[in-house]
Amino acid sequence: MASNLSAAPDFRLTIPQSDKRRPIFFTATIRKSSIKKRLPISCNSSQSSPKTSQNLKESPNPKNPSLSDQLKPLSATTLSTTKDQRTHLLSKPKSTWVNPTKPRRSVLSLQRQKRSPYSLNPKVKELRLFAQKLNDCDSSSESAFISLLEQIPYPLTRENALLILNSLKPWQKAHLFFNWLKTQNLFPMETIFYNVTMKSLRFGRQFELIDNLANEMVSNEIELDNITYSTIITCAKRCKMFDKALEWFERMYKTGLMPDEVTYSAVLDVYAKLGKVEEVLSLYERGVASGWKPDPITFSVLAKMFGEAGDYDGIRAGKPGLARSLFEEMVESGLTPNEKSLTALAKIYGKARWAKDAMELWERMRSNDWPMDFILYNTLLSMCADLGMEEEAERLFEDMKRSEHCRPDSWSFTAMLNIYGSGGNASKAMELFEEMSELGVDINVMGCTCLIQCLGKARRIDDLVRVFNVSIEGGVKPDDRLCGCLLSVVSLCEESEDANRVLTCLQQANPRLVALVRLIEDEKTSYETVKEEFRAIVSDTAVEARRPFCNCLIDVCRNRNLHGRAHELLYLGTLYGLYPDLHNKTVDEWSLDVRSLSVGAAHTALEEWMGTLSKFVHRKKELPEIFSAHTGTGTHKFSRGLANAFASHVEKLSAPFRQSEERAGCFVATRVLRSGNWISSTSKIKFNSSTVKIL
DNA sequence: GTAGGGTTAG
């Protein structure tokens, strides 16, 4: 086949814009350079320079499938792609893939790149000492470093140079040494010298230097091997330059080099970090179809992705199930899961609220004597916190105390504080706090937040104030979440004296927020004033704490019977984008989603919504058949109680919503066509139960 | 950190 490099098609992977949110497989297209309507995979894609592209000896030879080809939807090749079948595929890859008449092209090399054998260097000790001297010399002076280098008391053979290069840190020194070596012309600079230098540069996150070195290799026709590519790719990944990582992966394919499993799993992780779940699964499945048996590291990459991709408050998205199938497959194939694989899985089970699987996993870990480290212990404790498994957490915590290398640290204590906190066990949480001071384990801002939340719910304001003060003295820097937590306690306080004591704590952490509370409490404050101060504070607050701030402020108002102000705040929250998915309207159904709202904010939102409906009725505008309000089922520990509170509020308003039997966590009312006679009274709309059919 | 891949919260 004639190969004309300049006319070679652009094989960059592209995803049609309209397909970005498709649940199953995206469509990859091989784009000719003239077609520009597609989105590149990265938002900031940079093309390699023409010079390096040519030097890479890229070939359109179909034996070297491009990444785009790897990612073609399986439906276009041999597999159907429904979720059920995928789960089956993951558990029985071989039987699904056998196709003797048309074997699939391999996408990765099953043989991991061999390293050159380590030759024993008789001068290893002395050379290490010399390298240490180089490491110790003044980093700011290049000339001092070079002159010291020139005093090397040993012949600078290839092996000696490699040993020194390997021992130099930080990256600046390794880089200097490497550049100096090149000027000495003592021996040819082979791939391994570049690889070792690149690894050092990676520690310094010096992607640009690595990129330069890689291009230099291409120019000088020094072979780039799998170790080179995986180092480049992981450096780009660590620098969050995902487009560069993928670009180098593409370049590797184009030169005809097959990735081995290390490079391949590094790339899977790049896609995982980009949130491109379907692409990861596609690559994974193709790898398996090539005969690859993924190892525990690949499992961790996939499992971590599943853990982050799941919509855990929604319909569960099927991802935890895939992680479980993969895990079982891995164990069945004879691999022993390690600490990191187990950490990833424990995290998923916790987030997915899969208590039974979590318990079984733990039993298996114990009976099989699978490895544990302190991160795994801490993750298991967090999992117990997610699942409310207090006794199991206590057992684990005791295990840690008895262990030699996994003594509880501030993470472990925080997890325990979270467990006692979410279980409402303020006494045990306080015992833990005392234990921490005895053991000299400092409480951190997260532990402090959990404990204060717990003490606030138990109305133990004395303890709360003490914990806050001790934490501040111990160096805790309050963040926005801790402030939100204090504000939520303020909203719970029935006695103004208690509220004021908590506000005194909050004053130290966020005086402006306290000033806002004072403003909104004062009925004389104008809406415009509240709006301006609210906007200023929200824009200054961490994104994840903005909505909680607004929720709490609304709660404060409601608890002080300042309903008008609560409505103003809900409006402001909506105005500034804190409640983006609150309302949804289709022709047939109008819905209100209050899952991310506090009880007070949810009440306010319902009143607001019904007020709007009332206006529609008055104006005789067309109404949908169904009205629904989503409170969630309360499976998440922070959303418990919302459904109950909502139910009683609905009853108080005599609104005809009832919990739906078919749709969990959903209140539904429906309009009766024959009448449509909606009656409103005073400020609230009343759905007359004689005219409204209740589902 | 002895040429390459993956781990922890409120």
XYZ file of C-alpha atoms (C1' of nucleotides) in Angstrom:
705
model
C 0.000 0.000 0.000
C 1.380 3.348 -0.969
C 2.001 5.507 1.976
C 1.852 9.202 1.614
C 2.451 10.665 5.016
C 1.289 14.148 4.257
C -2.027 12.809 3.013
C -2.494 10.495 5.964
C -5.872 10.998 7.592
C -6.050 12.592 10.959
C -6.762 9.744 13.297
C -7.542 11.832 16.312
C -10.414 10.536 18.316
C -13.492 12.686 18.113
C -16.833 12.527 19.763
C -19.931 13.995 18.180
C -21.175 16.786 20.368
C -24.677 15.434 20.471
C -23.418 12.117 21.756
C -21.600 13.443 24.767
C -24.275 12.410 27.203
C -25.233 9.107 25.692
C -25.500 6.467 28.356
C -23.950 3.545 26.541
C -21.398 3.806 23.798
C -20.243 6.976 22.198
C -19.505 7.065 18.532
C -15.916 7.474 17.575
C -15.213 8.733 14.127
C -12.088 8.838 12.091
C -11.984 12.423 11.047
C -10.576 13.737 7.856
C -8.922 17.051 8.490
C -11.532 18.809 6.381
C -14.359 17.827 8.729
C -14.316 20.208 11.624
C -17.746 19.908 13.127
C -16.678 17.386 15.719
C -15.369 18.070 19.157
C -11.868 16.828 19.805
C -11.590 14.573 22.811
C -9.770 17.237 24.733
C -10.938 20.773 24.967
C -7.456 22.065 24.395
C -6.097 19.757 21.806
C -2.700 20.584 20.442
C -1.371 18.996 17.344
C 2.110 17.690 17.200
C 4.434 19.746 15.037
C 4.787 18.628 11.417
C 8.478 18.015 11.997
C 7.997 15.536 14.793
C 5.091 13.843 13.094
C 7.262 13.000 10.173
C 10.100 11.889 12.308
C 7.845 9.513 14.114
C 7.511 7.550 10.917
C 3.785 7.422 11.311
C 2.194 4.830 9.149
C -1.408 4.446 8.048
C -0.786 0.732 7.837
C -3.918 -1.012 9.140
C -1.714 -3.308 11.164
C -1.249 -0.348 13.460
C -4.788 0.451 14.517
C -5.230 4.001 15.655
C -6.736 4.875 18.970
C -9.865 5.921 17.145
C -10.056 2.431 15.771
C -9.648 0.951 19.216
C -12.545 3.005 20.404
C -14.973 2.278 17.612
C -18.295 1.262 19.063
C -18.406 -2.452 19.529
C -21.832 -2.551 17.964
C -20.110 -1.737 14.692
C -17.898 -4.774 15.035
C -18.722 -7.927 16.870
C -20.542 -7.087 20.027
C -23.893 -5.774 20.956
C -23.658 -3.167 23.603
C -26.498 -3.269 26.028
C -25.654 -2.912 29.660
C -26.848 -6.404 30.521
C -24.651 -7.916 27.900
C -21.741 -5.890 29.050
C -22.087 -7.224 32.550
C -22.148 -10.678 31.048
C -19.122 -9.822 28.979
C -17.207 -8.727 31.990
C -17.851 -11.951 33.766
C -17.354 -14.263 30.806
C -15.102 -12.537 28.351
C -13.722 -15.578 26.631
C -16.922 -17.289 25.659
C -18.330 -14.054 24.356
C -15.369 -13.287 22.217
C -14.507 -16.534 20.557
C -14.844 -16.070 16.835
C -12.533 -18.510 15.076
C -13.368 -17.339 11.585
C -12.389 -13.749 12.198
C -9.969 -13.261 15.051
C -9.923 -9.745 16.405
C -6.900 -7.650 15.888
C -4.799 -7.322 18.964
C -4.769 -3.915 20.627
C -2.026 -4.482 23.115
C 1.017 -6.599 23.474
C 0.467 -9.396 25.945
C 4.145 -9.474 26.698
C 5.262 -6.775 29.046
C 8.398 -5.008 27.926
C 11.442 -6.722 29.361
C 13.897 -4.632 31.287
C 17.550 -4.992 30.631
C 19.146 -7.261 33.198
C 20.599 -5.526 36.169
C 24.356 -5.852 36.106
C 26.022 -5.827 39.465
C 28.266 -2.863 39.836
C 31.202 -3.553 42.165
C 31.520 0.138 42.934
C 27.879 0.572 43.852
C 28.531 1.788 47.371
C 31.154 4.339 46.400
C 29.122 5.596 43.474
C 26.116 6.053 45.696
C 28.204 8.074 48.094
C 29.413 10.211 45.242
C 25.843 10.717 44.061
C 24.935 11.715 47.594
C 27.667 14.368 47.495
C 26.158 15.668 44.286
C 22.735 15.704 45.890
C 24.087 17.614 48.875
C 25.834 20.311 46.905
C 24.317 23.749 46.558
C 21.366 23.462 44.227
C 21.488 27.082 43.196
C 24.908 26.823 41.577
C 25.127 24.904 38.331
C 28.870 25.482 38.086
C 29.507 24.052 41.558
C 27.596 20.951 40.503
C 29.496 20.599 37.229
C 32.892 21.120 38.825
C 32.082 18.498 41.420
C 31.041 16.178 38.594
C 34.379 16.619 36.927
C 36.060 15.323 40.056
C 34.408 11.944 39.744
C 36.952 9.434 41.067
C 35.729 6.556 38.879
C 35.717 5.903 35.150
C 32.398 7.140 33.831
C 31.249 3.976 32.115
C 27.700 3.484 30.894
C 26.832 1.488 34.022
C 28.404 3.981 36.420
C 26.654 6.870 34.758
C 23.311 5.075 34.935
C 23.754 4.336 38.591
C 24.498 7.972 39.369
C 21.673 9.221 37.176
C 19.334 6.940 39.045
C 20.423 8.281 42.405
C 20.246 11.996 41.681
C 17.538 14.163 43.079
C 15.870 16.526 42.820
C 14.998 16.511 39.134
C 17.116 19.568 38.382
C 20.269 17.653 39.220
C 19.350 14.580 37.231
C 18.547 16.831 34.288
C 21.850 18.705 34.614
C 23.792 15.471 34.842
C 22.025 14.048 31.820
C 22.759 17.139 29.747
C 26.367 17.121 30.893
C 26.719 13.448 29.983
C 25.539 14.197 26.464
C 28.343 16.745 26.036
C 30.958 14.237 27.157
C 30.369 11.828 24.263
C 31.532 8.887 26.309
C 28.988 6.431 24.960
C 25.785 6.622 22.951
C 22.772 7.915 24.875
C 20.458 4.983 24.774
C 16.763 4.871 25.556
C 17.354 3.905 29.171
C 19.172 7.201 29.883
C 16.209 9.144 28.586
C 13.816 6.970 30.534
C 15.618 7.435 33.822
C 15.871 11.188 33.291
C 12.233 11.420 32.350
C 11.234 9.613 35.472
C 13.122 12.119 37.536
C 11.528 14.984 35.625
C 8.169 13.430 36.285
C 8.734 13.784 40.017
C 9.144 17.475 39.344
C 6.066 17.500 37.088
C 8.202 18.927 34.309
C 6.090 17.865 31.387
C 7.489 20.401 28.999
C 11.028 19.143 29.526
C 9.854 15.569 29.084
C 8.030 16.512 25.906
C 11.221 18.153 24.620
C 13.302 15.115 25.473
C 10.855 12.814 23.729
C 10.974 14.946 20.593
C 14.754 14.934 20.807
C 14.673 11.140 20.840
C 12.533 11.161 17.733
C 14.881 13.585 15.982
C 17.951 11.579 16.953
C 16.284 8.285 16.049
C 16.596 6.941 19.541
C 13.919 4.328 20.089
C 10.998 5.277 22.290
C 9.850 2.125 24.074
C 6.885 1.316 26.277
C 8.691 2.631 29.321
C 9.296 5.955 27.581
C 5.692 6.274 26.481
C 4.203 5.284 29.810
C 6.444 7.780 31.587
C 5.451 10.562 29.196
C 1.784 9.679 29.465
C 1.710 9.467 33.247
C 3.646 12.711 33.568
C 1.132 14.481 31.345
C -1.619 12.898 33.400
C -0.140 14.078 36.678
C 0.183 17.550 35.218
C -3.477 17.282 34.194
C -2.491 17.684 30.559
C -4.747 14.898 29.394
C -4.755 15.992 25.779
C -0.974 15.626 25.725
C -1.208 12.183 27.300
C -3.582 11.009 24.592
C -1.587 12.695 21.885
C 1.489 10.670 22.828
C -0.558 7.506 22.981
C -1.752 8.193 19.442
C 1.800 8.831 18.348
C 2.882 5.526 19.779
C 0.290 3.640 17.759
C 1.233 5.514 14.637
C 4.841 4.457 14.899
C 3.684 0.860 15.017
C 4.610 0.179 18.631
C 2.029 -1.829 20.546
C 1.350 -0.727 24.084
C 1.952 -3.319 26.733
C -0.331 -3.596 29.732
C 1.464 -0.915 31.726
C 1.086 1.712 29.027
C -2.414 0.494 28.289
C -3.633 0.788 31.863
C -1.972 4.197 32.174
C -4.091 5.312 29.231
C -7.204 3.750 30.717
C -6.552 5.939 33.728
C -6.246 9.030 31.535
C -9.693 8.363 30.074
C -11.005 7.562 33.545
C -9.691 10.873 34.876
C -11.436 12.619 31.980
C -14.654 10.920 33.095
C -14.885 9.090 29.776
C -16.323 5.925 31.192
C -17.560 4.410 27.962
C -14.223 4.917 26.256
C -12.480 3.200 29.147
C -14.852 0.257 28.944
C -14.420 0.038 25.214
C -10.642 -0.042 25.500
C -10.897 -2.470 28.354
C -13.119 -4.827 26.417
C -10.866 -4.710 23.400
C -7.907 -5.473 25.561
C -9.688 -8.462 27.043
C -10.702 -9.547 23.548
C -7.022 -9.521 22.631
C -6.397 -12.065 25.338
C -5.309 -9.661 28.018
C -5.909 -10.641 31.632
C -6.184 -7.410 33.556
C -4.204 -7.281 36.765
C -5.021 -5.646 40.118
C -3.725 -2.268 38.992
C -6.103 -2.185 36.069
C -8.851 -3.226 38.407
C -8.041 -0.294 40.692
C -8.131 2.122 37.771
C -11.520 0.833 36.669
C -12.941 0.530 40.147
C -11.905 4.041 41.072
C -13.584 5.298 37.941
C -16.775 3.406 38.753
C -16.658 4.827 42.251
C -16.590 8.327 40.857
C -18.983 7.798 37.971
C -21.955 6.428 39.873
C -25.014 8.505 40.521
C -25.379 7.185 44.010
C -28.463 9.151 44.936
C -30.147 8.335 41.694
C -30.763 5.046 40.026
C -27.342 3.648 40.979
C -26.222 3.719 37.362
C -25.084 0.119 37.278
C -21.451 1.004 37.816
C -20.932 -0.547 41.234
C -22.208 -3.780 39.731
C -19.579 -3.650 37.004
C -16.895 -3.081 39.604
C -18.130 -6.087 41.543
C -18.180 -8.323 38.451
C -14.691 -7.235 37.566
C -13.468 -7.892 41.044
C -14.953 -11.374 41.103
C -13.456 -12.053 37.720
C -10.088 -10.984 38.977
C -10.278 -13.193 42.047
C -11.556 -16.154 40.030
C -8.632 -15.834 37.673
C -6.380 -16.482 40.627
C -5.141 -12.993 41.343
C -4.958 -11.890 44.932
C -6.407 -8.424 45.392
C -4.053 -6.025 47.086
C -4.594 -3.080 49.411
C -5.277 -0.656 46.617
C -7.786 -2.815 44.757
C -9.619 -3.462 47.987
C -9.579 0.226 48.874
C -11.241 1.069 45.566
C -13.897 -1.594 46.052
C -14.622 -0.705 49.676
C -15.127 2.885 48.637
C -17.638 1.864 45.984
C -19.627 -0.381 48.296
C -19.792 2.396 50.849
C -20.933 5.022 48.377
C -23.412 2.638 46.782
C -24.763 1.731 50.227
C -24.222 -1.925 49.513
C -24.015 -3.045 53.099
C -24.338 -6.749 52.345
C -21.543 -6.751 49.784
C -19.441 -4.636 52.078
C -19.860 -7.111 54.916
C -19.059 -10.060 52.675
C -16.001 -8.296 51.363
C -14.783 -7.695 54.852
C -15.353 -11.310 55.845
C -13.387 -12.460 52.809
C -10.582 -10.084 53.594
C -10.319 -11.596 57.028
C -10.699 -15.251 56.068
C -8.326 -15.024 53.103
C -5.862 -12.927 55.009
C -5.793 -10.379 52.218
C -3.320 -7.552 52.716
C -4.267 -4.470 54.718
C -2.642 -1.102 55.036
C -3.717 1.985 56.931
C -5.355 3.586 53.898
C -7.475 0.487 53.442
C -8.347 0.508 57.142
C -9.349 4.151 56.918
C -11.366 3.528 53.777
C -13.171 0.661 55.478
C -13.939 2.948 58.387
C -15.358 5.516 55.980
C -17.357 2.762 54.323
C -18.801 1.830 57.735
C -19.651 5.503 58.225
C -21.512 5.566 54.911
C -23.401 2.426 55.847
C -23.994 3.265 59.493
C -22.066 0.132 60.562
C -21.051 1.368 63.988
C -20.112 -1.919 65.632
C -18.051 -3.097 62.680
C -16.232 0.213 62.649
C -15.466 -0.146 66.339
C -14.004 -3.602 65.736
C -11.846 -2.287 62.934
C -10.743 0.635 65.019
C -9.719 -1.709 67.833
C -7.846 -3.828 65.279
C -5.941 -0.761 64.227
C -5.026 0.083 67.785
C -3.631 -3.412 68.288
C -1.731 -3.432 65.021
C 1.882 -2.517 64.710
C 1.914 -0.510 61.497
C -1.642 0.718 61.140
C -2.244 2.754 64.288
C -5.227 5.084 64.023
C -4.263 8.468 62.635
C -6.283 11.650 62.228
C -8.105 10.097 59.250
C -9.170 7.112 61.323
C -10.384 9.302 64.159
C -12.230 11.502 61.702
C -13.972 8.470 60.231
C -15.010 7.361 63.721
C -16.233 10.863 64.564
C -18.227 10.733 61.351
C -19.738 7.387 62.336
C -20.730 8.507 65.834
C -21.766 11.862 64.470
C -24.096 10.553 61.809
C -25.471 7.990 64.256
C -26.237 10.767 66.711
C -24.001 9.277 69.379
C -22.675 12.478 70.881
C -21.320 10.853 74.045
C -19.118 8.404 72.179
C -18.007 11.131 69.819
C -16.920 13.236 72.789
C -15.096 10.254 74.332
C -13.194 9.948 71.095
C -12.363 13.632 71.198
C -10.901 13.217 74.696
C -8.996 10.137 73.569
C -7.455 12.101 70.746
C -6.054 14.700 73.119
C -4.673 11.933 75.352
C -2.968 10.216 72.426
C -1.769 13.469 70.945
C -3.646 12.969 67.682
C -4.641 16.412 66.447
C -8.209 16.900 65.373
C -8.450 18.216 61.833
C -11.034 20.422 60.226
C -13.085 17.480 58.984
C -13.161 15.755 62.348
C -14.078 19.051 63.936
C -16.948 19.481 61.468
C -18.330 15.990 62.143
C -18.136 16.463 65.871
C -19.702 19.917 65.859
C -22.530 18.699 63.662
C -23.178 15.866 66.085
C -23.020 18.081 69.187
C -25.272 20.611 67.513
C -27.923 18.013 66.770
C -27.708 16.876 70.406
C -27.927 20.566 71.478
C -24.766 20.127 73.549
C -23.720 23.707 73.017
C -21.232 23.796 75.937
C -19.298 20.909 74.436
C -19.602 22.388 70.963
C -18.047 25.668 72.029
C -15.259 23.863 73.851
C -14.498 21.584 70.878
C -14.448 24.558 68.558
C -12.061 26.521 70.777
C -9.738 23.566 71.380
C -9.653 22.879 67.640
C -8.784 26.462 66.786
C -6.076 26.489 69.451
C -4.791 23.223 67.999
C -4.342 24.847 64.609
C -7.549 23.918 62.806
C -8.255 26.475 60.108
C -12.023 26.692 59.705
C -13.141 26.235 56.123
C -16.458 26.959 54.455
C -17.893 23.568 55.282
C -17.198 24.015 58.972
C -18.836 27.441 58.760
C -21.847 25.884 57.037
C -22.019 23.327 59.809
C -21.957 26.044 62.513
C -24.635 27.927 60.608
C -26.813 24.824 60.502
C -26.467 24.532 64.284
C -27.545 28.162 64.586
C -30.677 27.276 62.639
C -31.389 24.417 65.061
C -31.055 26.492 68.235
C -34.351 27.318 69.832
C -32.873 29.539 72.528
C -31.383 32.737 71.253
C -28.697 32.472 73.908
C -27.497 29.198 72.392
C -27.665 30.598 68.890
C -25.596 33.554 69.981
C -22.914 31.343 71.483
C -22.610 29.399 68.250
C -22.596 32.639 66.305
C -19.696 33.764 68.498
C -17.748 30.729 67.255
C -18.772 31.469 63.695
C -17.705 35.074 64.203
C -14.101 33.907 64.555
C -14.287 31.866 61.383
C -16.433 33.998 59.103
C -17.502 37.379 60.551
C -19.153 38.413 57.319
C -21.509 35.460 57.429
C -22.535 36.387 60.965
C -23.166 39.928 59.804
C -25.459 38.537 57.093
C -27.383 36.511 59.664
C -27.884 39.706 61.687
C -29.027 41.532 58.588
C -31.605 38.987 57.530
C -32.950 38.687 61.078
C -33.692 42.384 61.089
C -37.017 42.884 59.378
C -36.047 46.443 58.526
C -33.261 45.309 56.232
C -34.231 45.833 52.616
C -34.268 43.073 50.053
C -31.660 44.951 48.020
C -29.273 45.039 50.961
C -29.702 41.331 51.606
C -29.205 40.610 47.927
C -25.969 42.530 47.697
C -24.421 41.021 50.816
C -25.646 37.526 49.928
C -24.114 37.783 46.468
C -20.798 38.969 47.860
C -20.606 36.155 50.400
C -21.699 33.412 48.016
C -19.144 34.401 45.416
C -16.488 34.250 48.101
C -17.521 30.783 49.261
C -16.273 27.389 48.075
C -18.697 26.024 45.492
C -19.619 22.949 47.525
C -20.583 25.101 50.529
C -22.698 27.663 48.696
C -25.956 25.756 48.619
C -25.601 24.598 52.255
C -25.083 28.255 53.282
C -28.260 29.246 51.510
C -30.182 26.259 52.891
C -29.111 27.133 56.436
C -29.936 30.811 56.064
C -33.416 29.841 54.896
C -33.744 27.499 57.887
C -32.674 30.282 60.237
C -35.419 32.474 58.799
C -38.086 29.822 59.032
C -37.230 29.006 62.593
C -37.643 32.671 63.457
C -40.921 32.930 61.558
C -39.399 35.157 58.911
C -41.097 33.395 56.036
C -40.980 36.343 53.681
C -37.225 36.514 54.098
C -36.947 32.769 53.548
C -38.684 33.195 50.197
C -36.335 36.037 49.298
C -33.348 33.865 50.061
C -34.685 30.952 48.048
C -35.173 33.341 45.173
C -31.613 34.641 45.556
C -30.263 31.089 45.735
C -32.068 30.285 42.504
C -30.895 33.547 40.950
C -27.257 32.725 41.673
C -27.530 29.178 40.380
C -27.485 27.315 43.672
C -30.596 25.295 42.808
C -30.219 24.574 39.099
C -32.448 21.503 38.914
C -35.182 22.560 41.286
C -37.914 22.776 38.669
C -38.607 20.647 35.670
C -41.507 21.040 33.285
C -42.740 18.832 30.523
C -46.116 18.967 28.814
C -47.437 16.168 31.010
C -45.608 16.735 34.248
C -44.272 19.536 36.375
C -41.856 18.463 39.016
C -40.065 19.945 41.925
C -36.816 18.302 43.021
C -35.985 19.216 46.599
C -33.410 16.489 47.209
C -30.569 18.927 47.728
C -32.559 21.249 49.941
C -32.781 21.465 53.707
C -36.151 20.895 55.306
C -36.839 24.618 55.659
C -35.717 25.323 52.107
C -37.852 22.455 50.808
C -40.913 23.845 52.599
C -40.212 27.246 51.150
C -39.765 25.807 47.678
C -43.050 23.918 47.912
C -44.900 27.046 49.017
C -43.326 29.004 46.219
C -44.240 26.360 43.692
C -47.819 26.183 44.856
C -48.036 29.953 44.742
C -47.022 29.783 41.100
C -49.592 27.071 40.441
C -52.195 29.230 42.073
C -51.409 32.020 39.638
C -51.718 29.596 36.748
C -55.113 28.505 38.007
C -56.298 32.072 38.357
C -55.177 32.888 34.858
C -56.787 29.688 33.598
C -53.585 28.594 31.955
C -53.078 25.060 30.905
C -51.881 22.714 33.589
C -50.138 19.374 33.191
C -51.667 16.074 34.183
C -49.163 15.275 36.886
C -47.389 17.224 39.575
C -44.545 15.587 41.387
C -42.195 16.514 44.168
C -38.980 14.568 44.667
C -37.620 14.347 48.167
C -35.408 11.301 47.681
C -35.772 8.135 49.683
C -33.411 9.199 52.386
C -30.899 6.438 51.715
C -28.161 8.966 52.054
C -27.526 9.837 55.634
C -27.842 13.571 55.000
C -31.163 13.346 53.247
C -32.907 11.322 55.902
C -35.955 12.991 57.278
C -36.647 15.160 54.281
C -39.399 12.877 53.004
C -41.105 12.771 56.406
C -40.842 16.483 56.949
C -42.208 17.050 53.482
C -45.110 14.690 54.054
C -46.214 16.516 57.173
C -45.815 19.897 55.545
C -47.912 18.800 52.605
C -50.560 17.654 55.034
C -50.469 20.949 56.856
C -51.048 22.784 53.611
C -53.770 20.303 52.640
C -51.996 19.866 49.367
C -53.078 16.664 47.635
C -49.637 15.096 47.319
C -49.159 11.527 48.385
C -46.063 9.390 48.378
C -45.965 7.427 45.183
C -45.804 3.676 45.467
C -44.271 3.251 42.048
C -41.714 6.011 42.331
C -39.634 5.872 45.463
C -38.931 9.196 47.104
C -41.573 10.943 45.052
C -44.800 12.720 45.982
C -47.400 12.872 43.262
C -50.664 14.679 42.615
C -52.694 14.511 39.456
C -55.265 16.780 37.890
C -58.683 15.381 37.093
C -59.602 16.286 33.573
C -63.320 16.403 34.104
C -63.034 19.227 36.543
C -59.742 21.026 36.720
C -61.393 23.102 39.364
C -58.465 24.271 41.414
C -59.366 26.261 44.438
C -57.043 28.737 45.997
C -57.337 30.229 49.404
C -55.421 33.154 50.845
C -51.749 32.901 50.031
C -51.654 29.137 49.632
C -53.216 27.080 46.973
C -55.385 24.274 48.176
C -55.930 21.322 45.963
C -59.470 20.340 46.732
C -59.450 16.625 47.265
C -62.858 16.212 45.708
C -61.598 17.498 42.404
C -58.145 16.011 42.448
C -57.540 12.367 42.154
C -54.819 11.172 44.426
C -52.456 8.569 43.134
C 12.656 7.403 43.877
C 17.302 2.452 41.473
C 13.947 2.848 33.622
C 7.038 2.550 33.296
C 0.692 1.900 35.459
C -3.540 2.204 40.484
C -5.218 3.865 47.139
C -8.413 7.451 52.075
C -12.912 11.400 54.350
C -16.752 16.015 56.450
